[in-house]
Coordinates of C-alpha atoms in Angstrom, one line a residue:
Chain A
M8 CA 97.9 153.2 78.4
I9 CA 97.2 151.5 81.7
E10 CA 93.4 150.1 82.6
I11 CA 92.4 148.6 85.7
K12 CA 89.2 147.0 86.3
D13 CA 87.7 146.5 89.4
L14 CA 90.7 145.8 91.0
V15 CA 90.2 143.4 94.3
Y16 CA 93.3 142.7 96.1
E17 CA 92.3 141.2 99.8
Y18 CA 94.9 139.9 102.2
M19 CA 94.5 137.6 105.3
T20 CA 94.9 139.2 108.7
D21 CA 97.1 136.6 110.7
E22 CA 94.8 136.3 113.9
Q23 CA 91.3 135.2 112.4
E24 CA 91.8 134.8 109.2
N25 CA 89.8 137.7 108.1
K26 CA 89.9 138.7 104.8
V27 CA 91.3 142.7 104.8
A28 CA 90.4 144.6 101.5
A29 CA 93.6 146.9 100.6
L30 CA 92.3 147.7 97.6
D31 CA 88.1 147.4 96.9
G32 CA 86.9 147.9 93.7
V33 CA 89.0 150.0 91.9
S34 CA 88.7 151.4 88.1
L35 CA 91.0 154.0 86.5
K36 CA 92.5 154.6 83.1
I37 CA 95.6 156.3 82.5
E38 CA 96.2 157.8 79.1
D39 CA 100.1 157.7 77.8
G40 CA 101.6 160.9 78.6
E41 CA 99.7 161.8 81.6
F42 CA 101.1 163.4 85.0
V43 CA 98.9 161.7 87.7
C44 CA 99.6 162.2 91.9
I45 CA 97.7 159.5 93.8
V46 CA 97.4 160.3 97.5
G47 CA 96.0 159.0 100.5
H48 CA 97.3 158.4 103.9
N49 CA 98.6 155.4 105.5
G50 CA 96.4 152.3 104.8
S51 CA 95.0 153.7 101.7
G52 CA 95.8 151.5 99.4
K53 CA 97.9 153.6 97.0
S54 CA 101.0 151.2 97.3
T55 CA 99.1 148.1 97.0
L56 CA 97.6 149.7 93.7
A57 CA 101.4 150.8 92.4
K58 CA 102.6 146.8 93.1
H59 CA 99.9 145.8 91.1
L60 CA 101.2 147.7 87.9
N61 CA 104.1 145.4 86.8
G62 CA 102.7 142.1 88.5
L63 CA 104.7 142.4 91.6
L64 CA 101.1 142.0 93.5
Q65 CA 98.1 140.0 91.6
P66 CA 94.9 140.9 91.9
T67 CA 92.4 139.0 94.1
S68 CA 89.5 139.6 91.4
G69 CA 89.5 142.1 88.3
D70 CA 92.5 143.0 85.7
V71 CA 95.3 145.6 85.1
L72 CA 95.7 145.9 81.5
I73 CA 99.1 147.5 80.3
D74 CA 99.2 148.6 76.9
N75 CA 96.4 145.6 76.7
M76 CA 98.8 143.3 78.4
N77 CA 96.9 141.8 81.2
T78 CA 99.7 141.3 84.8
K79 CA 97.8 138.3 84.6
D80 CA 99.5 136.8 81.9
E81 CA 102.9 135.8 83.1
S82 CA 104.4 135.6 79.6
K83 CA 103.5 139.0 79.8
L84 CA 105.2 140.4 82.6
L85 CA 109.1 140.8 81.4
D86 CA 107.3 142.7 78.5
I87 CA 105.3 144.6 81.0
R88 CA 107.9 145.4 83.7
Q89 CA 110.2 146.9 80.5
K90 CA 107.5 149.7 80.4
I91 CA 106.8 150.1 83.9
G92 CA 109.6 151.6 86.0
I93 CA 108.8 151.3 89.8
V94 CA 111.0 153.6 92.0
F95 CA 110.5 153.2 95.8
Q96 CA 110.8 155.1 99.0
N97 CA 114.2 154.3 100.4
P98 CA 116.8 154.4 98.0
D99 CA 119.7 152.3 100.1
N100 CA 117.1 149.1 98.9
Q101 CA 117.5 150.1 95.4
I102 CA 121.0 150.4 94.9
V103 CA 122.8 146.7 94.3
T104 CA 126.2 147.6 93.0
T105 CA 129.4 149.9 94.3
V106 CA 130.1 152.3 91.3
V107 CA 127.2 154.2 89.8
E108 CA 127.1 153.3 86.6
E109 CA 127.1 149.7 87.0
D110 CA 124.5 150.4 88.9
V111 CA 122.3 152.0 86.3
A112 CA 123.5 149.6 83.9
F113 CA 122.2 146.7 85.9
G114 CA 118.7 146.9 84.8
P115 CA 119.3 146.8 81.1
E116 CA 122.1 144.2 81.3
N117 CA 119.3 142.1 82.8
I118 CA 117.1 142.4 80.1
G119 CA 119.7 141.5 77.2
I120 CA 120.5 145.0 75.8
E121 CA 123.7 144.7 73.8
S122 CA 126.6 146.4 75.9
G123 CA 127.0 149.5 73.1
E124 CA 123.7 150.4 73.7
I125 CA 123.7 149.9 77.2
R126 CA 126.5 152.2 77.6
R127 CA 124.6 154.9 75.8
R128 CA 121.5 154.6 77.9
V129 CA 123.8 154.7 80.8
D130 CA 125.4 158.0 79.9
E131 CA 122.0 159.4 78.8
S132 CA 120.1 158.4 82.1
L133 CA 122.8 159.7 84.2
K134 CA 122.8 163.0 82.3
L135 CA 118.7 163.3 82.3
V136 CA 119.1 163.1 86.4
G137 CA 122.0 165.5 86.4
M138 CA 124.6 162.8 87.8
E139 CA 126.9 162.2 84.9
K140 CA 129.9 163.3 87.2
Y141 CA 129.5 160.9 89.5
A142 CA 129.4 157.8 87.3
K143 CA 132.2 156.5 88.8
N144 CA 131.7 157.3 92.3
A145 CA 129.9 154.7 95.0
P146 CA 126.7 155.1 95.8
H147 CA 127.2 155.2 99.5
M148 CA 129.1 158.5 99.4
L149 CA 126.0 160.2 97.9
S150 CA 123.3 162.3 99.7
G151 CA 119.7 160.9 100.1
G152 CA 118.0 162.8 97.1
Q153 CA 121.5 161.8 94.5
K154 CA 120.8 158.3 95.6
Q155 CA 117.5 158.5 94.3
R156 CA 118.5 160.0 91.1
I157 CA 120.7 157.3 90.8
A158 CA 117.4 155.0 91.4
I159 CA 115.8 156.7 88.8
A160 CA 118.4 156.8 86.1
G161 CA 118.1 153.2 86.7
M162 CA 114.8 152.8 85.6
L163 CA 115.7 155.3 82.9
A164 CA 118.1 153.0 81.5
I165 CA 115.4 150.4 80.8
E166 CA 113.5 153.1 78.5
P167 CA 110.2 152.6 80.2
D168 CA 107.2 154.5 78.7
I169 CA 105.8 155.0 82.5
L170 CA 107.9 155.8 85.5
V171 CA 106.0 155.2 88.8
L172 CA 107.6 156.9 92.3
D173 CA 106.2 155.3 95.1
E174 CA 106.5 157.7 97.8
A175 CA 110.1 158.2 96.5
T176 CA 110.4 161.5 98.0
A177 CA 109.5 160.5 101.4
M178 CA 113.0 159.9 102.8
L179 CA 114.5 162.8 101.0
D180 CA 115.0 166.5 102.7
P181 CA 113.1 169.3 101.1
I182 CA 116.1 169.7 98.8
G183 CA 116.2 166.5 97.4
R184 CA 112.7 166.5 97.3
K185 CA 112.7 169.3 95.0
E186 CA 115.5 167.9 92.5
V187 CA 113.3 164.4 92.6
L188 CA 110.3 166.7 91.4
N189 CA 112.0 168.7 88.7
I190 CA 113.2 165.8 87.0
V191 CA 110.3 164.2 86.7
S192 CA 108.0 166.7 85.6
E193 CA 110.8 167.5 82.9
L194 CA 110.6 163.8 81.8
N195 CA 106.8 164.2 81.6
K196 CA 107.4 167.7 79.5
K197 CA 110.2 166.2 77.4
K198 CA 110.0 162.8 76.8
H199 CA 106.3 162.5 77.4
M200 CA 106.8 159.9 79.6
T201 CA 103.9 158.9 81.9
V202 CA 104.5 159.7 85.5
I203 CA 102.5 158.6 88.5
M204 CA 103.4 159.9 91.7
I205 CA 102.6 158.3 95.0
T206 CA 102.8 160.2 97.7
Q207 CA 101.2 161.2 101.4
Y208 CA 102.4 165.2 100.6
M209 CA 99.6 167.3 99.2
E210 CA 102.3 170.0 98.6
E211 CA 103.6 167.5 95.8
A212 CA 100.1 167.3 93.8
V213 CA 100.3 170.6 92.8
H214 CA 103.0 169.4 90.2
A215 CA 100.8 166.6 88.7
S216 CA 97.9 167.5 86.0
R217 CA 96.0 165.4 87.5
L218 CA 95.0 164.4 91.3
I219 CA 93.5 160.9 91.7
V220 CA 92.4 160.6 96.1
M221 CA 91.9 156.8 97.9
C222 CA 90.8 156.1 101.0
K223 CA 90.2 152.4 102.7
G224 CA 90.6 150.7 99.3
K225 CA 89.0 153.2 97.2
V226 CA 89.4 156.0 94.9
M227 CA 87.4 158.7 96.3
M228 CA 88.2 161.2 94.0
D229 CA 89.3 161.7 90.5
G230 CA 90.1 164.6 88.2
E231 CA 92.0 167.7 87.5
T232 CA 94.7 168.8 90.7
R233 CA 93.1 172.4 90.8
E234 CA 89.3 170.7 90.4
I235 CA 90.1 168.6 93.2
F236 CA 91.5 171.5 95.4
K237 CA 88.5 173.1 95.5
H238 CA 86.9 170.7 97.4
G239 CA 89.2 171.5 100.6
A240 CA 86.0 170.2 102.7
Q241 CA 85.6 167.0 101.2
L242 CA 89.5 166.5 101.2
R243 CA 89.5 167.0 105.1
E244 CA 86.9 164.7 105.7
L245 CA 88.6 161.9 104.2
S246 CA 91.8 163.4 106.9
L247 CA 93.5 164.9 103.9
D248 CA 94.7 168.5 103.7
V249 CA 94.8 170.7 101.2
P250 CA 98.2 172.6 100.5
D251 CA 98.8 175.7 102.9
I252 CA 98.8 178.2 100.1
V253 CA 95.1 176.4 99.0
A254 CA 93.8 176.6 102.8
L255 CA 95.0 180.5 103.2
R256 CA 93.4 180.7 99.3
D257 CA 90.0 179.7 100.7
E258 CA 89.8 181.3 103.9
L259 CA 90.5 184.7 102.0
I260 CA 87.5 184.5 100.2
L261 CA 85.3 183.2 103.1
N262 CA 86.4 187.1 104.5
G263 CA 85.2 188.8 101.3
V264 CA 88.6 189.2 99.7
K265 CA 87.7 189.0 96.1
I266 CA 90.0 186.4 94.3
S267 CA 89.3 183.5 92.4
N268 CA 89.6 180.2 93.5
N269 CA 92.3 179.0 90.8
A270 CA 95.2 179.6 92.4
I271 CA 97.7 176.8 94.3
T272 CA 100.6 177.3 94.3
E273 CA 102.0 180.6 96.0
T274 CA 103.3 182.5 92.8
E275 CA 99.6 182.2 91.0
L276 CA 98.0 183.4 94.6
A277 CA 100.6 186.2 94.8
E278 CA 99.2 187.2 91.3
E279 CA 95.8 187.2 92.3
L280 CA 96.6 189.2 95.2
C281 CA 98.3 191.8 92.8
R282 CA 95.6 192.1 90.3
Chain B
M27 CA 120.0 173.6 135.4
P28 CA 120.5 174.1 131.4
I29 CA 122.5 172.4 129.1
E30 CA 125.8 174.7 128.1
V31 CA 127.3 174.3 124.7
K32 CA 130.4 176.7 124.7
N33 CA 132.9 177.1 121.4
V34 CA 132.0 173.4 120.6
T35 CA 133.9 172.4 117.3
H36 CA 134.1 169.0 116.1
T37 CA 136.5 167.8 113.5
Y38 CA 135.8 164.0 111.3
M39 CA 139.6 162.8 110.8
A40 CA 141.5 165.0 112.6
G41 CA 144.8 165.7 111.9
S42 CA 144.8 163.9 108.3
S43 CA 145.0 166.1 105.0
I44 CA 141.1 165.8 104.2
S45 CA 140.0 166.9 108.1
V46 CA 136.7 168.4 107.8
N47 CA 134.9 170.8 110.7
A48 CA 131.1 169.3 110.7
I49 CA 130.4 171.7 113.4
E50 CA 132.5 175.0 114.4
N51 CA 132.1 177.1 117.1
I52 CA 128.7 176.4 118.7
N53 CA 127.6 178.3 121.3
I54 CA 123.8 178.0 123.0
T55 CA 122.3 177.6 126.2
I56 CA 119.4 174.8 126.3
N57 CA 117.1 176.0 129.0
D58 CA 114.6 173.6 131.1
G59 CA 111.0 173.1 129.8
E60 CA 111.8 174.9 126.4
F61 CA 110.8 173.5 122.8
L62 CA 113.8 174.3 120.5
G63 CA 113.3 173.7 116.9
I64 CA 117.0 172.7 115.1
I65 CA 117.0 173.1 111.2
G66 CA 119.6 173.1 108.5
H67 CA 119.7 171.0 105.1
T68 CA 121.5 167.4 104.7
G69 CA 125.3 168.0 105.9
S70 CA 124.6 170.9 107.5
G71 CA 126.1 169.5 110.9
K72 CA 122.9 169.3 112.6
S73 CA 122.6 165.7 113.2
T74 CA 126.7 165.8 114.4
F75 CA 125.2 168.3 116.9
I76 CA 122.8 166.6 118.8
Q77 CA 124.8 163.7 119.2
H78 CA 127.2 165.9 121.5
L79 CA 124.2 166.7 123.7
N80 CA 124.4 163.1 125.4
G81 CA 128.0 162.6 124.6
L82 CA 128.0 159.8 122.0
V83 CA 130.3 162.2 120.0
Q84 CA 132.7 164.2 122.1
P85 CA 133.8 167.8 121.0
T86 CA 137.1 168.2 119.4
S87 CA 137.3 171.4 121.2
G88 CA 135.1 173.1 123.4
T89 CA 133.0 172.2 126.3
I90 CA 129.3 171.1 127.0
T91 CA 127.5 170.5 130.1
V92 CA 124.2 168.9 131.2
D93 CA 122.9 170.5 134.3
G94 CA 126.6 170.8 135.0
Y95 CA 127.9 167.1 134.4
D96 CA 130.7 167.5 132.2
M97 CA 130.3 165.4 128.9
R98 CA 134.0 165.6 128.2
D99 CA 134.8 163.4 131.6
K100 CA 133.8 159.6 131.9
K101 CA 132.4 159.7 135.0
Q102 CA 130.3 162.9 135.1
K103 CA 129.3 161.6 131.3
V104 CA 127.4 158.6 132.9
L105 CA 125.1 160.7 134.9
G106 CA 124.2 163.4 132.3
R107 CA 123.9 161.0 129.9
R108 CA 121.1 159.9 132.1
L109 CA 119.3 163.1 131.9
V110 CA 119.1 163.4 127.7
G111 CA 116.8 160.9 126.3
M112 CA 117.9 160.5 122.4
V113 CA 115.5 159.5 119.9
L114 CA 117.7 158.6 116.5
Q115 CA 116.4 158.6 112.7
Y116 CA 113.5 155.8 111.8
P117 CA 113.7 154.8 115.8
E118 CA 111.3 151.7 114.9
Y119 CA 114.0 150.0 113.4
Q120 CA 115.2 149.6 116.8
L121 CA 112.4 147.9 118.4
F122 CA 113.1 144.3 118.9
E123 CA 111.1 142.8 121.8
E124 CA 108.2 140.3 121.9
T125 CA 105.9 142.9 123.0
V126 CA 105.1 146.5 123.0
Y127 CA 105.3 146.5 127.1
K128 CA 109.0 144.7 126.8
D129 CA 110.2 147.1 124.3
I130 CA 109.4 149.9 126.5
A131 CA 110.5 148.6 130.1
Y132 CA 114.2 147.7 128.7
G133 CA 115.3 151.3 129.3
P134 CA 114.0 151.5 133.0
K135 CA 115.1 148.0 133.6
N136 CA 118.4 148.6 132.7
M137 CA 118.4 151.4 134.9
G138 CA 117.9 148.9 137.6
L139 CA 114.5 149.7 138.4
D140 CA 112.5 147.0 140.6
E141 CA 109.6 145.6 138.7
K142 CA 106.8 148.0 140.1
A143 CA 108.6 151.3 139.1
I144 CA 109.5 149.7 136.0
D145 CA 105.5 148.8 135.6
D146 CA 104.6 152.5 136.7
R147 CA 107.0 153.9 133.9
V148 CA 106.0 151.9 131.0
R149 CA 102.4 152.5 131.5
E150 CA 103.2 156.4 131.9
A151 CA 105.0 156.1 129.3
M152 CA 102.7 154.7 126.9
D153 CA 99.8 157.3 128.4
H154 CA 102.0 160.0 126.7
V155 CA 102.3 158.9 123.6
G156 CA 99.0 157.8 123.0
L157 CA 98.9 153.9 123.0
E158 CA 96.2 152.7 124.7
F159 CA 97.8 150.5 127.9
K160 CA 94.9 147.9 127.1
K161 CA 95.0 147.4 123.7
F162 CA 98.7 147.7 122.7
A163 CA 101.1 146.1 125.9
D164 CA 101.4 142.8 124.8
K165 CA 101.5 143.5 121.0
S166 CA 104.1 142.6 119.0
P167 CA 105.7 145.7 117.9
F168 CA 105.8 144.4 114.7
E169 CA 101.9 144.0 114.5
L170 CA 102.1 148.0 114.7
S171 CA 101.2 150.8 111.9
G172 CA 103.9 152.7 110.9
G173 CA 102.7 155.9 112.8
E174 CA 102.2 153.5 116.6
K175 CA 105.6 151.7 115.8
R176 CA 107.4 155.2 115.9
R177 CA 105.3 156.4 119.0
A178 CA 106.0 153.2 120.9
A179 CA 109.7 153.5 120.1
I180 CA 109.8 156.7 121.4
A181 CA 107.7 155.9 124.5
G182 CA 110.7 153.4 125.3
V183 CA 112.8 156.7 125.4
I184 CA 110.2 158.7 127.4
A185 CA 109.8 155.8 129.6
M186 CA 113.7 156.6 131.3
R187 CA 112.0 160.0 132.0
P188 CA 114.5 162.1 130.4
K189 CA 114.8 165.9 131.4
Y190 CA 116.1 166.6 127.8
L191 CA 114.2 164.9 125.4
V192 CA 116.2 165.2 121.8
L193 CA 114.7 164.1 118.6
D194 CA 115.9 163.6 114.9
E195 CA 113.4 164.1 112.2
P196 CA 110.9 162.6 114.4
M197 CA 107.9 162.7 112.0
A198 CA 109.7 161.5 108.7
G199 CA 108.2 159.3 106.7
L200 CA 104.9 159.5 108.3
D201 CA 101.5 160.9 107.1
P202 CA 99.9 164.4 107.5
K203 CA 98.1 162.9 111.0
G204 CA 100.7 160.7 111.8
R205 CA 102.6 164.1 112.1
K206 CA 100.2 165.7 113.9
N207 CA 100.3 163.3 116.5
I208 CA 103.6 163.4 116.9
L209 CA 103.8 166.9 117.5
N210 CA 100.9 167.6 119.6
M211 CA 102.2 164.8 121.7
L212 CA 105.4 165.9 121.9
E213 CA 103.8 169.2 123.3
S214 CA 101.8 167.7 125.9
L215 CA 104.6 165.8 127.0
R216 CA 106.9 169.3 127.9
Q217 CA 103.4 170.7 129.6
A218 CA 102.6 167.8 131.4
T219 CA 106.6 167.1 132.6
N220 CA 108.3 170.6 131.8
C221 CA 110.9 168.6 129.8
S222 CA 113.0 170.2 126.9
I223 CA 112.3 169.4 123.8
I224 CA 114.9 169.5 121.2
M225 CA 113.5 168.6 117.8
V226 CA 115.7 168.5 114.3
S227 CA 113.3 168.6 111.6
H228 CA 113.4 169.2 107.8
S229 CA 109.5 170.9 107.7
M230 CA 110.0 174.5 108.6
D231 CA 106.0 174.3 108.7
D232 CA 106.2 171.8 111.4
V233 CA 109.3 173.8 113.5
A234 CA 107.5 177.2 112.4
R235 CA 104.2 175.6 114.6
S236 CA 105.9 174.2 117.7
A237 CA 109.1 175.3 118.5
Q238 CA 109.5 178.6 121.1
R239 CA 113.1 178.7 119.7
I240 CA 114.5 177.9 116.2
M241 CA 118.4 177.6 115.7
V242 CA 119.4 177.3 112.3
I243 CA 122.7 175.6 111.3
N244 CA 124.5 176.2 108.0
E245 CA 128.1 174.7 107.0
G246 CA 128.4 173.8 110.6
K247 CA 127.8 177.0 112.5
I248 CA 124.9 178.7 113.8
A249 CA 123.4 181.0 111.2
K250 CA 120.5 182.0 113.3
L251 CA 119.1 181.7 116.5
G252 CA 116.2 182.9 117.5
S253 CA 112.6 183.1 118.2
P254 CA 110.3 181.9 114.8
E255 CA 109.7 185.3 114.5
D256 CA 113.0 186.8 114.4
V257 CA 114.4 183.1 112.4
F258 CA 111.7 183.7 109.6
S259 CA 111.7 187.0 109.3
D260 CA 114.8 186.5 106.9
A261 CA 112.9 184.4 104.8
E262 CA 115.2 185.0 102.0
G263 CA 118.0 184.7 103.8
L264 CA 116.9 181.0 104.3
V265 CA 116.0 180.6 100.8
E266 CA 119.8 181.7 99.9
M267 CA 121.0 178.9 102.3
G268 CA 119.3 176.5 100.3
L269 CA 117.0 176.0 103.2
D270 CA 112.9 175.5 102.5
V271 CA 110.5 178.5 104.5
P272 CA 107.3 177.8 105.5
R273 CA 104.7 177.9 103.2
I274 CA 103.3 181.6 103.9
S275 CA 106.8 183.1 103.8
A276 CA 107.2 181.6 100.2
L277 CA 103.7 183.4 99.5
A278 CA 105.3 186.9 101.2
I279 CA 108.7 186.8 99.3
E280 CA 106.4 186.2 96.0
M281 CA 103.8 189.0 97.1
R282 CA 107.3 191.4 97.9
K283 CA 108.7 190.5 94.4
R284 CA 105.5 192.2 93.2
G285 CA 105.6 195.4 95.0
I286 CA 103.3 194.5 98.2
D287 CA 105.3 195.4 101.2
V288 CA 104.8 192.5 103.7
P289 CA 105.9 192.8 106.9
K290 CA 108.8 190.2 107.8
N291 CA 107.7 189.1 111.0
I292 CA 104.6 187.2 109.2
F293 CA 105.1 183.6 108.3
K294 CA 101.5 182.3 110.2
A295 CA 98.3 181.9 107.9
E296 CA 96.6 183.7 110.3
Q297 CA 98.9 186.6 110.4
M298 CA 98.7 186.4 106.2
L299 CA 95.1 186.2 106.9
E300 CA 94.7 189.7 108.5
F301 CA 97.2 191.5 106.6
I302 CA 95.6 190.9 103.3
K303 CA 92.0 192.0 105.0
G304 CA 93.9 195.2 106.0
I305 CA 95.4 196.1 102.6
K306 CA 92.3 195.0 100.9
A307 CA 90.3 197.3 102.9
Q308 CA 92.5 199.8 102.5
E309 CA 92.1 199.8 98.4
R310 CA 88.1 199.9 98.9
K311 CA 88.9 203.0 100.7

């Protein structure tokens, strides 16, 4: 379980040494096995929050606890980092070797897993992301979506309980984006991995069961995705948009078409309309 | 005068056993002042195609003329290239000067303009991209936000006053607000200067909103070329090519699967709203 208590993170802007709070009193609890999406526009603090989860950044005040281990406790950092894997935006910055399977093995090797077990984990991870055929390939010959899947496989080989995707689909094309989303949805369903997806794309949020909306370092909304999307006006005030399908649904209701305000995907809306 | 692309084929590693046609037999006339959207998935050849437009890449066969300048000819290419501004992916990675002003001035300076003319162009370009001169001119590019950096980089190309502005994924990685800013900026630039905008994008919704004409490239060939209505009227076909479609087209596909006969030309929310209101009104009768 992740517990964040009154988290504040301030940094100096270089000119007048004014302090800016990138995170301004964030408190959250995320249970094991949840699929959470965190949205907010640039500068909302969502990526800063992600970097606190494994101690890459340390709070100015407040606490971040992962299974009751505080990220401030340096002796626990290695344990924490084996529990949480973070995949970042640019796959090219996360690939370190010249052969796919060696790259996936890099993590478990570094935490001292014995070689037979590494072999097993590498094979399994590559299979989970559907890249087993590319084990001997060179990463730079792969597409962006494939590289990002390799980065995810590298995380899975550490066998984390929690997978964090920090705008991991932003540089991918629509197909690559779908590939990554499908894989993390599967991991969440089948392996009960906790998934925290940080994104600017509201369309991606429909995959998560819980949606957290951030603005100016604060949590503005937190709840079931479907419920949050019923508050279009509030989202627009935070200069975020509801997905196009939800916007259309609301317009239809305003125009007197008798449908419920539950549908958030095109399939669901089509079904409502056929009733 | 337009850009004329005639029977252009580009082969990588030509003559070797692993030669690949990146683009094949492309024909298109890009008109003055039009907004052309180019879509296609990764590896479809769209980036190879746009690199031909300013002579960065030469066709293996076929011809390209920019306002009559033959881009295969060394001397003519120099003249043709001046008309075509090229904004590559993540252009902010190419910002390098100490100030935003100097960075935008770099292109005009290299054209040999005098200081007054350079100054005019920098101010004009910053105005077009919505970066206030007073506030941003003396800032370091590295102090800017992601969206501002992107706009500063585009201003550097606009300062060359291109007749054709080619952009490869100009909105990639920006948040929804930043995306809208860039799209609106391109459209108002086009209206103010009558330049042509040639924009490659993965986002069908962005292309559907802004382009007057859309070219779909698939496996190196033009799969479709026409108005957004024409192109998106075959939503099922686009999906088959592994492309995304506007969300409203995706809804139309789902509705057709369930027996509602949604007209082919519907791909915008306003159209769909009217259509559904219509069928619901009929049901009530």
